[in-house]
CSV table of C-alpha atoms in Angstrom, one decimal:
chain,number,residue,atom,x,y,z
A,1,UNK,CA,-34.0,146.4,149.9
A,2,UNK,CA,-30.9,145.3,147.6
A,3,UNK,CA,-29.4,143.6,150.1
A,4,UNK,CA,-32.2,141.2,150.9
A,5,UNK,CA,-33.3,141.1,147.5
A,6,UNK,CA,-29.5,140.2,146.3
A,7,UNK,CA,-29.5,137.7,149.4
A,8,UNK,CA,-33.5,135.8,148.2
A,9,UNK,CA,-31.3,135.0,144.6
A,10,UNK,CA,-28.3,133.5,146.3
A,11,UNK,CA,-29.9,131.9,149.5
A,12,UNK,CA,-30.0,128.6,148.7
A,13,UNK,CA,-32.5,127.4,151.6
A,14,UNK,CA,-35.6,127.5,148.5
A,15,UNK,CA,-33.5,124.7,147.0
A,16,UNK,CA,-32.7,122.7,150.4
A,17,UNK,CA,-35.8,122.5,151.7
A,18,UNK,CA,-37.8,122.3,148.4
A,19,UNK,CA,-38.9,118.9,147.4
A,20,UNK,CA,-38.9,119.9,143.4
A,21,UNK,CA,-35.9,121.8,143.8
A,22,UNK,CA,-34.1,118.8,145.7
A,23,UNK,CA,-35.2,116.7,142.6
A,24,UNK,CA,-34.1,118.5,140.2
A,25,UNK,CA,-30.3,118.5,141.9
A,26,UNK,CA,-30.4,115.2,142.1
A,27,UNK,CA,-31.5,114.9,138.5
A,28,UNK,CA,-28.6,117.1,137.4
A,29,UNK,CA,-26.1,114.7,139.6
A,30,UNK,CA,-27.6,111.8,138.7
A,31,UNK,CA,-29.1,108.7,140.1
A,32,UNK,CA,-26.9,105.4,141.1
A,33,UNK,CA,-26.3,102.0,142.9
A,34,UNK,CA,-23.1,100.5,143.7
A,35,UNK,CA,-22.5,96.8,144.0
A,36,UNK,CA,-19.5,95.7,145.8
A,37,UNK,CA,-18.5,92.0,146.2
A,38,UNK,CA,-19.5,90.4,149.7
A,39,UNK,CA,-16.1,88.4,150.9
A,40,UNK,CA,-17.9,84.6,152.2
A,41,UNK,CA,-15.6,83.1,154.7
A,42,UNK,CA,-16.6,79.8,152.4
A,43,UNK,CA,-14.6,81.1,149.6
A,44,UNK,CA,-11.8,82.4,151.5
A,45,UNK,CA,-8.3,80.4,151.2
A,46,UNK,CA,-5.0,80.6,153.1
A,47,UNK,CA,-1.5,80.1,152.6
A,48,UNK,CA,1.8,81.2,154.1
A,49,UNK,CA,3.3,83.4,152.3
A,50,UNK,CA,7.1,83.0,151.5
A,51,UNK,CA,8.7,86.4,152.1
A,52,UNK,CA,7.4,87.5,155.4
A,53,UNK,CA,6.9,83.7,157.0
A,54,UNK,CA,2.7,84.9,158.0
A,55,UNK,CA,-0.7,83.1,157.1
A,56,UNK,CA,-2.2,85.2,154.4
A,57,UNK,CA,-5.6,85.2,152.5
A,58,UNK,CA,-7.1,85.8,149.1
A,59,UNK,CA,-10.6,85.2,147.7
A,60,UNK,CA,-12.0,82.6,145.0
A,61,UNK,CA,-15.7,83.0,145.2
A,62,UNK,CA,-17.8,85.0,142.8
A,63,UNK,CA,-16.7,89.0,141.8
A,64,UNK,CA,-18.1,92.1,140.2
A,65,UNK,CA,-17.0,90.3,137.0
A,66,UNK,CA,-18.4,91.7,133.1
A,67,UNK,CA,-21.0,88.8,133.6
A,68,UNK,CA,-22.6,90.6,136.1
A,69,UNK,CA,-21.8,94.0,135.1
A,70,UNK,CA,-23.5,93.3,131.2
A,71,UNK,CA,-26.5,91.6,133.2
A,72,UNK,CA,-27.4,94.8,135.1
A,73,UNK,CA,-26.8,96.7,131.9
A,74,UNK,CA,-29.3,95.1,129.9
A,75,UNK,CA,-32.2,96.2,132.0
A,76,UNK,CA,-33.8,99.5,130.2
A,77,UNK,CA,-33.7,101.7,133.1
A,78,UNK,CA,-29.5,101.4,133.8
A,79,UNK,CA,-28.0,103.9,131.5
A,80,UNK,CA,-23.8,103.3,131.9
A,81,UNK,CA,-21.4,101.9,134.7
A,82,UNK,CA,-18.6,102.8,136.3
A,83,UNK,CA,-16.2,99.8,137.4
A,84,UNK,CA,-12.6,100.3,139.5
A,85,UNK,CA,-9.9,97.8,140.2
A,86,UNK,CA,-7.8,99.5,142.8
A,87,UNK,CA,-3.9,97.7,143.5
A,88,UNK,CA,-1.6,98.7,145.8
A,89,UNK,CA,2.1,97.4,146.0
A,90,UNK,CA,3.2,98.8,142.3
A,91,UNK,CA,6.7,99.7,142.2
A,92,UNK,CA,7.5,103.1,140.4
A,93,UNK,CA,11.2,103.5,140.0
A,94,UNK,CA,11.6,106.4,138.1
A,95,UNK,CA,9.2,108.8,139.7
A,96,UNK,CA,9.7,111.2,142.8
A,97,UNK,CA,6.7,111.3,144.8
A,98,UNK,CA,5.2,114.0,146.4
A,99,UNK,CA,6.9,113.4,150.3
A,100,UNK,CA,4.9,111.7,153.4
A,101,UNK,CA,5.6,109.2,155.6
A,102,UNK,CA,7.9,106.9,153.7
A,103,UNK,CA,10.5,110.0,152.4
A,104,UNK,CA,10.6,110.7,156.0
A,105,UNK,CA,11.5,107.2,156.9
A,106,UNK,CA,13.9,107.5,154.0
A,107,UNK,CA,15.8,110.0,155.1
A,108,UNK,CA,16.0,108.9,158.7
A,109,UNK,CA,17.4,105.2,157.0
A,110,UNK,CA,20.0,107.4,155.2
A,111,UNK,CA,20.9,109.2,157.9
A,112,UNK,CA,21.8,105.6,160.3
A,113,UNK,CA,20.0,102.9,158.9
A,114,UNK,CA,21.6,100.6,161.7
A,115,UNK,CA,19.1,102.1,164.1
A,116,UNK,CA,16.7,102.6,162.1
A,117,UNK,CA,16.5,98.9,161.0
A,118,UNK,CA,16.7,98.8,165.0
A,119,UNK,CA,13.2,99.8,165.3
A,120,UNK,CA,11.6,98.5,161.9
A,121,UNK,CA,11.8,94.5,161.2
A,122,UNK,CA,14.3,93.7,159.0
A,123,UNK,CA,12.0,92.5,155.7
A,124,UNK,CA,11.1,96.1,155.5
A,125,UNK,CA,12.8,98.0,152.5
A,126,UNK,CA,12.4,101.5,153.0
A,127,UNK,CA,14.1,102.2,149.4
A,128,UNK,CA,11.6,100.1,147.6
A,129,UNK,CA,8.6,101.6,149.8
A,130,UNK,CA,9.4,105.1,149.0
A,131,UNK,CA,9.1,104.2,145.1
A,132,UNK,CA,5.3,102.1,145.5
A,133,UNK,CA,2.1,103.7,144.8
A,134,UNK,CA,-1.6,102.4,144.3
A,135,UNK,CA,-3.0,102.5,140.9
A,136,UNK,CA,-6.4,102.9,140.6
A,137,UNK,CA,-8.0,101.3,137.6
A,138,UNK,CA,-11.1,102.5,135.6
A,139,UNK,CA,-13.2,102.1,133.3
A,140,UNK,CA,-13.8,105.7,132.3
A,141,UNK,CA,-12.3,108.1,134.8
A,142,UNK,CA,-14.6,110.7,133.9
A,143,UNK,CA,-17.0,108.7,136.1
A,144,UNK,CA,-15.0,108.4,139.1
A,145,UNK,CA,-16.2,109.8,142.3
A,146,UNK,CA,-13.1,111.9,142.6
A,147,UNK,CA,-13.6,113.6,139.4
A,148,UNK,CA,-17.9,113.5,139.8
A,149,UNK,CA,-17.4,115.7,143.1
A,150,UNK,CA,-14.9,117.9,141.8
A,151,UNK,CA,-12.6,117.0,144.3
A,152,UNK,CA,-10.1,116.5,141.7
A,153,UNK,CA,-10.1,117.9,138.0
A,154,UNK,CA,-8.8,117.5,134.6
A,155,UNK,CA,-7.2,120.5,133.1
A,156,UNK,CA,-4.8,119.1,130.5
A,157,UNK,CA,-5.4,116.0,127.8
A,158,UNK,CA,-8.5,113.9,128.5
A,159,UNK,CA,-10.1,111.5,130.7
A,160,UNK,CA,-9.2,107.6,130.2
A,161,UNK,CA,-12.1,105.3,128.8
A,162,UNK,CA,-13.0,101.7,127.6
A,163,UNK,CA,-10.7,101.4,124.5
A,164,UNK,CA,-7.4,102.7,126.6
A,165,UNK,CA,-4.6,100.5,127.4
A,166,UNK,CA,-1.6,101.3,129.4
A,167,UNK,CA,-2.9,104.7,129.8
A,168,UNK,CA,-2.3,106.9,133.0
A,169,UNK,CA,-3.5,110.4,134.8
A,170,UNK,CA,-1.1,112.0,137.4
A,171,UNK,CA,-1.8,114.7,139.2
A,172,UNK,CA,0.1,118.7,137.9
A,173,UNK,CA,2.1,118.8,141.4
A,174,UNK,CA,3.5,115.1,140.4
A,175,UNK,CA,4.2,116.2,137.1
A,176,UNK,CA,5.3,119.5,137.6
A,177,UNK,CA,8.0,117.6,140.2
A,178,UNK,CA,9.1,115.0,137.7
A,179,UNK,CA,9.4,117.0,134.5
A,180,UNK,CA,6.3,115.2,132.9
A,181,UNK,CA,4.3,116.7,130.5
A,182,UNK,CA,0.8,115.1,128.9
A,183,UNK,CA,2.3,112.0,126.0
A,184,UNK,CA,5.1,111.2,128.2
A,185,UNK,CA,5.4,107.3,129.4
A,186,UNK,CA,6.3,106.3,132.8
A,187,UNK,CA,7.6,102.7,133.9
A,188,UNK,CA,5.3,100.6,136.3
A,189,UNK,CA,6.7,97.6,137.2
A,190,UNK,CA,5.9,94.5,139.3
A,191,UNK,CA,8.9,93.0,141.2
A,192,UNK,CA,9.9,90.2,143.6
A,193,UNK,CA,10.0,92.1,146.7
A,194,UNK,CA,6.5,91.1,147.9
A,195,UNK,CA,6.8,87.8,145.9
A,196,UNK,CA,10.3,86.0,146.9
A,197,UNK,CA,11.9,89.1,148.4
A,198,UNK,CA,13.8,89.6,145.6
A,199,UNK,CA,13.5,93.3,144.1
A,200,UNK,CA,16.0,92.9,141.6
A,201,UNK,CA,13.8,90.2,139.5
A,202,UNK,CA,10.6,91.8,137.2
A,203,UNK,CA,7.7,90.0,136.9
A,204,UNK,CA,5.7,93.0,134.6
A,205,UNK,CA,7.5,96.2,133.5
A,206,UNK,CA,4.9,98.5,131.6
A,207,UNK,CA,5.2,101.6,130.0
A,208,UNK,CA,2.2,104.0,130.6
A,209,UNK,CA,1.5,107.1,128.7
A,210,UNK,CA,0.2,110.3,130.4
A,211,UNK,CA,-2.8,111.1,128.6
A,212,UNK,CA,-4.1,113.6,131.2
A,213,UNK,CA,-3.3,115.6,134.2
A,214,UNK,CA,-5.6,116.2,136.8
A,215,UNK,CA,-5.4,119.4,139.6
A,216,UNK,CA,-6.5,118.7,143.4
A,217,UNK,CA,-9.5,121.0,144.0
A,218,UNK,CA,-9.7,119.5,147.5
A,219,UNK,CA,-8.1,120.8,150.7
A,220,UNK,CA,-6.0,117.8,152.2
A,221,UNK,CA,-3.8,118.5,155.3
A,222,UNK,CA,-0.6,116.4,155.2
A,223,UNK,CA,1.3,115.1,158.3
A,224,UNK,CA,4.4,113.7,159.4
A,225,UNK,CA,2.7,110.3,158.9
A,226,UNK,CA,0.5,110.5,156.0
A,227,UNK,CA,1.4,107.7,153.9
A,228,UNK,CA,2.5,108.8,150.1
A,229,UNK,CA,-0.4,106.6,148.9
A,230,UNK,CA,-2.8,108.6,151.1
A,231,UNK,CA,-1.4,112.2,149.6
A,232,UNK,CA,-3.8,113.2,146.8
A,233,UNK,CA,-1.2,114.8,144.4
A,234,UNK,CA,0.5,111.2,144.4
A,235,UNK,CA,-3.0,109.7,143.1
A,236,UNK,CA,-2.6,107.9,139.7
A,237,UNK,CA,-5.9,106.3,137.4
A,238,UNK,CA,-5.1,103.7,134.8
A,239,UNK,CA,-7.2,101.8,132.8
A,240,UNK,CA,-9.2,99.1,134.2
A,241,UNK,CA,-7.1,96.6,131.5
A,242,UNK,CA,-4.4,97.4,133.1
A,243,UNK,CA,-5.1,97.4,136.4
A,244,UNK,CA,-6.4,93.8,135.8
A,245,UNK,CA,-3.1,92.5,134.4
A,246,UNK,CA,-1.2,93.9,137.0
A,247,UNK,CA,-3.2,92.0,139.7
A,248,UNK,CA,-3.0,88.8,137.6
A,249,UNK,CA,0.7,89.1,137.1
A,250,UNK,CA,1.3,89.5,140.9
A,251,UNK,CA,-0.9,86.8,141.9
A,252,UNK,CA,0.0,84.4,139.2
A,253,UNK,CA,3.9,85.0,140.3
A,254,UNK,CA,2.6,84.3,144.2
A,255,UNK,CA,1.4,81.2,142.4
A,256,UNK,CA,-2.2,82.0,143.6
A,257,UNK,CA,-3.5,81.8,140.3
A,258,UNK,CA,-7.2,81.1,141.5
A,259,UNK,CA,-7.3,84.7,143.2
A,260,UNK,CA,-9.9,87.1,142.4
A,261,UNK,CA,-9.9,90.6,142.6
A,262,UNK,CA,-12.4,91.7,145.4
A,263,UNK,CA,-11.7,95.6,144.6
A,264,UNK,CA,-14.2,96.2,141.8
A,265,UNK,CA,-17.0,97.7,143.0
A,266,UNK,CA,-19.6,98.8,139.9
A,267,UNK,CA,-21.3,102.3,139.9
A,268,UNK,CA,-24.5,102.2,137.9
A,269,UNK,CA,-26.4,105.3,136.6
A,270,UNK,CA,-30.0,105.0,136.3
A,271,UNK,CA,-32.6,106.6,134.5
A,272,UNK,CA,-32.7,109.8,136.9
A,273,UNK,CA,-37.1,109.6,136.4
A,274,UNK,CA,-36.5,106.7,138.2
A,275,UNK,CA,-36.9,105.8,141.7
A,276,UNK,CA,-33.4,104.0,143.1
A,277,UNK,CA,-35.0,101.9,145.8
A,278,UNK,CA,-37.3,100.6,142.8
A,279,UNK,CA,-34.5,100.1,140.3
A,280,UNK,CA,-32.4,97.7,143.1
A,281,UNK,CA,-35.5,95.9,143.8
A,282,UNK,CA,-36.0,95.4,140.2
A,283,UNK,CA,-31.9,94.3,139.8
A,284,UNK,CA,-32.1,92.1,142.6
A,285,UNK,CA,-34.8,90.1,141.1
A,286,UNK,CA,-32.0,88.8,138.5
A,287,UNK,CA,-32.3,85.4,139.1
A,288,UNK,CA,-28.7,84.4,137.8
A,289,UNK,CA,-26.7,86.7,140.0
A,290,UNK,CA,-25.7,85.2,143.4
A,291,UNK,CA,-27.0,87.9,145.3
A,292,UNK,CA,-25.4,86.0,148.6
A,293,UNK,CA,-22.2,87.2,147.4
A,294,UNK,CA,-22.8,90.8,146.9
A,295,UNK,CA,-23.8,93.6,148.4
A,296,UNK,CA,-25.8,96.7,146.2
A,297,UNK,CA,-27.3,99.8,147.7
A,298,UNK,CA,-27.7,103.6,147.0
A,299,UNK,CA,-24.9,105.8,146.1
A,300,UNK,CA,-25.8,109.7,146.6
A,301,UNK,CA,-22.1,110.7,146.8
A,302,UNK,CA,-22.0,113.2,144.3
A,303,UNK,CA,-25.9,114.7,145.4
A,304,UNK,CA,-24.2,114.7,149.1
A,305,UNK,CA,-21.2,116.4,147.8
A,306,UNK,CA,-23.6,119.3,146.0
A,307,UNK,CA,-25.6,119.2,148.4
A,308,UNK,CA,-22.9,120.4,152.0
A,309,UNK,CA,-21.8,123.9,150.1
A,310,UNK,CA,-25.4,124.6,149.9
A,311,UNK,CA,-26.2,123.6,153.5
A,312,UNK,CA,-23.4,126.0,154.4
A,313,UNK,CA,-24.3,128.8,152.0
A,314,UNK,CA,-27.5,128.0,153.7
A,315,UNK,CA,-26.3,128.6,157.5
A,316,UNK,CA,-24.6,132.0,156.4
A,317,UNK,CA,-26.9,133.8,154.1
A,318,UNK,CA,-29.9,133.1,156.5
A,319,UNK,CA,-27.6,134.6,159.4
A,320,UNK,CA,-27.0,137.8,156.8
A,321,UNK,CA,-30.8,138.1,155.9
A,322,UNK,CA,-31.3,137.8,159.9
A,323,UNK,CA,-28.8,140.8,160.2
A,324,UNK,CA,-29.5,143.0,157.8
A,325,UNK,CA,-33.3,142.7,158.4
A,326,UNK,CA,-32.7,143.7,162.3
A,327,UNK,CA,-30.6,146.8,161.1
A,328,UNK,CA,-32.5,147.7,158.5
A,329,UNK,CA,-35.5,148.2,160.7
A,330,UNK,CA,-33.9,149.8,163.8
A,331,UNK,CA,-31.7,152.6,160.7
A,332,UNK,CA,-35.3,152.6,159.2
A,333,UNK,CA,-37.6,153.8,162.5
A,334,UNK,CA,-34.2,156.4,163.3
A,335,UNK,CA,-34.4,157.7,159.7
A,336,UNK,CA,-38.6,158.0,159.8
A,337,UNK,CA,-38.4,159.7,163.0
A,338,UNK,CA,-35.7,162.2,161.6
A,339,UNK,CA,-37.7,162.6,158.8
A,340,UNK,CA,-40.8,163.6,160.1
A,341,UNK,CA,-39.4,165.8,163.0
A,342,UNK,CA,-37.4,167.6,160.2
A,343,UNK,CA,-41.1,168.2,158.7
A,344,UNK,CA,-42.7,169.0,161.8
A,345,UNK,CA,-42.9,173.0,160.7
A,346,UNK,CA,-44.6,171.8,157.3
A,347,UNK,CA,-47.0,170.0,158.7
A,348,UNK,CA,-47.9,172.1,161.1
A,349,UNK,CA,-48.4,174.6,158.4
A,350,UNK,CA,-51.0,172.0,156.7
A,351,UNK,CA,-53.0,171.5,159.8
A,352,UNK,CA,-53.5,175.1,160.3
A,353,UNK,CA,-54.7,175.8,156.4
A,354,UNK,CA,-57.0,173.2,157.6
A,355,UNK,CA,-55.9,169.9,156.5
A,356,UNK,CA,-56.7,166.9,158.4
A,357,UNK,CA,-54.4,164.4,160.3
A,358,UNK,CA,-55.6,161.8,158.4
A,359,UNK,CA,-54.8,163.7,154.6
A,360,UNK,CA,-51.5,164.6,156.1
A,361,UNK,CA,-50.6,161.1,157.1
A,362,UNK,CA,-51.7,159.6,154.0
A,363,UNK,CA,-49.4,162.6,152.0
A,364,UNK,CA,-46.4,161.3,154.5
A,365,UNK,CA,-47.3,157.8,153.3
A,366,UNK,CA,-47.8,158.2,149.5
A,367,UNK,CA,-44.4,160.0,149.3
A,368,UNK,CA,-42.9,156.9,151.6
A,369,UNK,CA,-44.4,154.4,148.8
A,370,UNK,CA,-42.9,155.9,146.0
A,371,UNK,CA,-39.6,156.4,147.6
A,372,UNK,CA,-40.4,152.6,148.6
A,373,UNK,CA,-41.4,151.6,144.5
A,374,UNK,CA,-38.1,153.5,143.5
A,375,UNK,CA,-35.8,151.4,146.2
A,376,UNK,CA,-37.5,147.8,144.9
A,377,UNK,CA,-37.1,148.6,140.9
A,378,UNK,CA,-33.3,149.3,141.5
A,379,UNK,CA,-32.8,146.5,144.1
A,380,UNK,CA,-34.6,144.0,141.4
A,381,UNK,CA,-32.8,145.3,138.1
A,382,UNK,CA,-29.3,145.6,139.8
A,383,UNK,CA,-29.6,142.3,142.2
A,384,UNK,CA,-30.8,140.2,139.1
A,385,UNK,CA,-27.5,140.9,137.7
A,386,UNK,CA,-24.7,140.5,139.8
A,387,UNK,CA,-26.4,138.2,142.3
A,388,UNK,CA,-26.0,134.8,140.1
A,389,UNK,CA,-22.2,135.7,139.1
A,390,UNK,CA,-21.5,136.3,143.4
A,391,UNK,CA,-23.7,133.3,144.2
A,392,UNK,CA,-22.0,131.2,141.7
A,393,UNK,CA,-18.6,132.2,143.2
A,394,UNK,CA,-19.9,131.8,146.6
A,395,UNK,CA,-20.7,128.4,145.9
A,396,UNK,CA,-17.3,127.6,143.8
A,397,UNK,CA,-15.8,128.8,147.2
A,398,UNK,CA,-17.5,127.1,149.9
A,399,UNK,CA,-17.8,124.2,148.1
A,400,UNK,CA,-13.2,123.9,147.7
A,401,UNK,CA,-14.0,124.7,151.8
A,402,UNK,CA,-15.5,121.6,152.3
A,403,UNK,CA,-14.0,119.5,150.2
């Protein structure tokens, strides 16, 4: 009886399949749209780009610009945003990252770089690779999917927001491997290597302070040819100022000074009484946006992400209640049947002082109901309160699995 009653408080199937329940999670996570820009092939323009001799692109047309961002905000039901600019090709010279793909390559240059030029073209600079990361902008990191889902978490200084400027979160491996601690400024830099080929000339050198440091809740398995960029311990979050002047000093020195940045999709919370479906409707009816250039639809990410521990919780716990219900009963009929053959001399006693079958099956019963009443009251006291503290951890754990 306390294992099933333990297992009814942590089985989460009452919240899964309940529609109030499933409303209420998604109340607690929050309701949101994303718009993302919608590249036109009327707004795309080529060039050839200097260094590498190909025909490149970039974009001029409309973006997820403030103009549409403050738009969408002014409607009653949108409560806050969340807005990214993510840039790759950002040169870090002074810091070690955690090793993938490119260290590898390193060390197989240092080793004979005449063959290993062999096989790579020659533009390639393996050096100036290994030292690159992307930066990803925001507006208030707090709000970033990453952090949302818990796949990554803040556990020294704070999160960036709106006011910051040259601000930066690294992750405790990166830090721990570089001897950084939260105030300390690292150098990001834009150089000619994608620009004229020349690394030695710096178009933007910035100094960012750590202001927090983030540890990777989520299980990531790293091979031979994972790409630094992809490793989550090399992650790094600016602010979205920054971000922004980094693309336009690149661009600007590529003398593509008409480029947009395409990478800012907006994240926007809603009044979580609210219908999504109704609130996109409602935004798309903004007759200044060029919705032809954009696309919006739901984001349930973070309801998703809460949602797959529970699923699996789900799966196991009804297997467990399954179990223990088919044991319980066959140890239950063995124990009954000891039981009565043990008081097969009292009751035949009873039945020849003249009781009848029927008083002494009820006696057999009464005494089986109190035992019964006994069982539940401890099961119900003692379940109540370890059950949430082992659900709780059961969740904390399933939910690292599937990240």
């Amino acid at each position: 009886l306390y294992v099933l009653r333990h297992c009814k408080d942590v089985h989460p199937y009452y919240v899964i399949n309940n529609e109030e329940e499933r409303k209420k999670l998604q109340k607690q996570y929050g309701k949101s749209f994303v718009v993302e820009t919608l590249v036109g092939e009327d707004k795309i323009e080529y060039f050839t780009d200097e260094v590498t001799g190909l025909q490149m692109t970039y974009y001029t047309g409309p973006v997820v610009d403030n103009d549409l961002v403050n738009q969408i905000l002014a409607l009653d039901f949108v409560e806050y945003v969340c807005y990214e600019s993510i840039h790759e090709l950002v040169t870090f010279p002074d810091i070690t990252f955690v090793p993938g793909l490119w260290a590898n390559d390193l060390e197989k240059y240092r080793e004979n770089s005449e063959e290993y030029m062999n096989e790579y073209d020659a533009f390639w600079n393996i050096e100036q690779i290994a030292k690159e990361n992307t930066i990803r902008g925001y507006n208030r990191t707090e709000w970033c999917n990453d952090f949302q889902t818990n796949n990554l978490e803040l556990i020294k200084g704070r999160h960036i927001n709106e006011e910051d400027r040259n601000k930066i979160l690294i992750s405790d491996t990166l830090a721990a491997k570089n001897q950084l601690v939260v105030g300390d400024k690292i150098t990001a830099e834009i150089n000619g290597y994608y620009i004229n080929g020349n690394i030695e000339e710096v178009y933007a050198n910035i100094a960012l302070e750590i202001v927090g440091i983030f540890h990777v809740n989520a299980n990531q398995i790293i091979g031979t040819y994972t790409p630094e960029t992809d490793i989550l311990n090399n992650y790094m979050y600016t602010d979205f100022k920054t971000a922004e002047e980094l693309f336009k000093v690149f661009h600007e020195a590529k003398g593509l000074e008409n480029a947009v940045d395409v990478s800012t999709p907006a994240t926007f919370y809603i009044n979580s009484e609210l219908n999504v479906e109704y609130v996109i409707e409602k935004v798309k009816n903004i007759e200044d946006i060029p919705w032809e250039y954009y696309t919006i639809k739901v984001n349930d990410s973070i309801y998703q992400s809460a949602l797959k521990p529970l699923q699996m919780i789900s799966r196991i716990t009804g297997f467990i209640v399954i179990f223990v219900v088919a044991t319980c009963a066959v140890v239950l009929i063995l124990v009954l049947k000891i039981w009565i053959k043990s008081r097969k001399r009292e009751i035949g006693i009873l039945l020849s002082l003249g009781e009848t079958k029927q008083k002494v099956i009820l006696q057999i019963f009464i005494e089986g109901i109190l035992v019964l009443t006994i069982a539940l009251l401890i099961a119900i006291v003692s379940s109540s309160i370890v059950s949430n503290r082992i659900g709780n951890n059961i969740l904390t754990s399933m939910s690292r699995m599937n990240e």
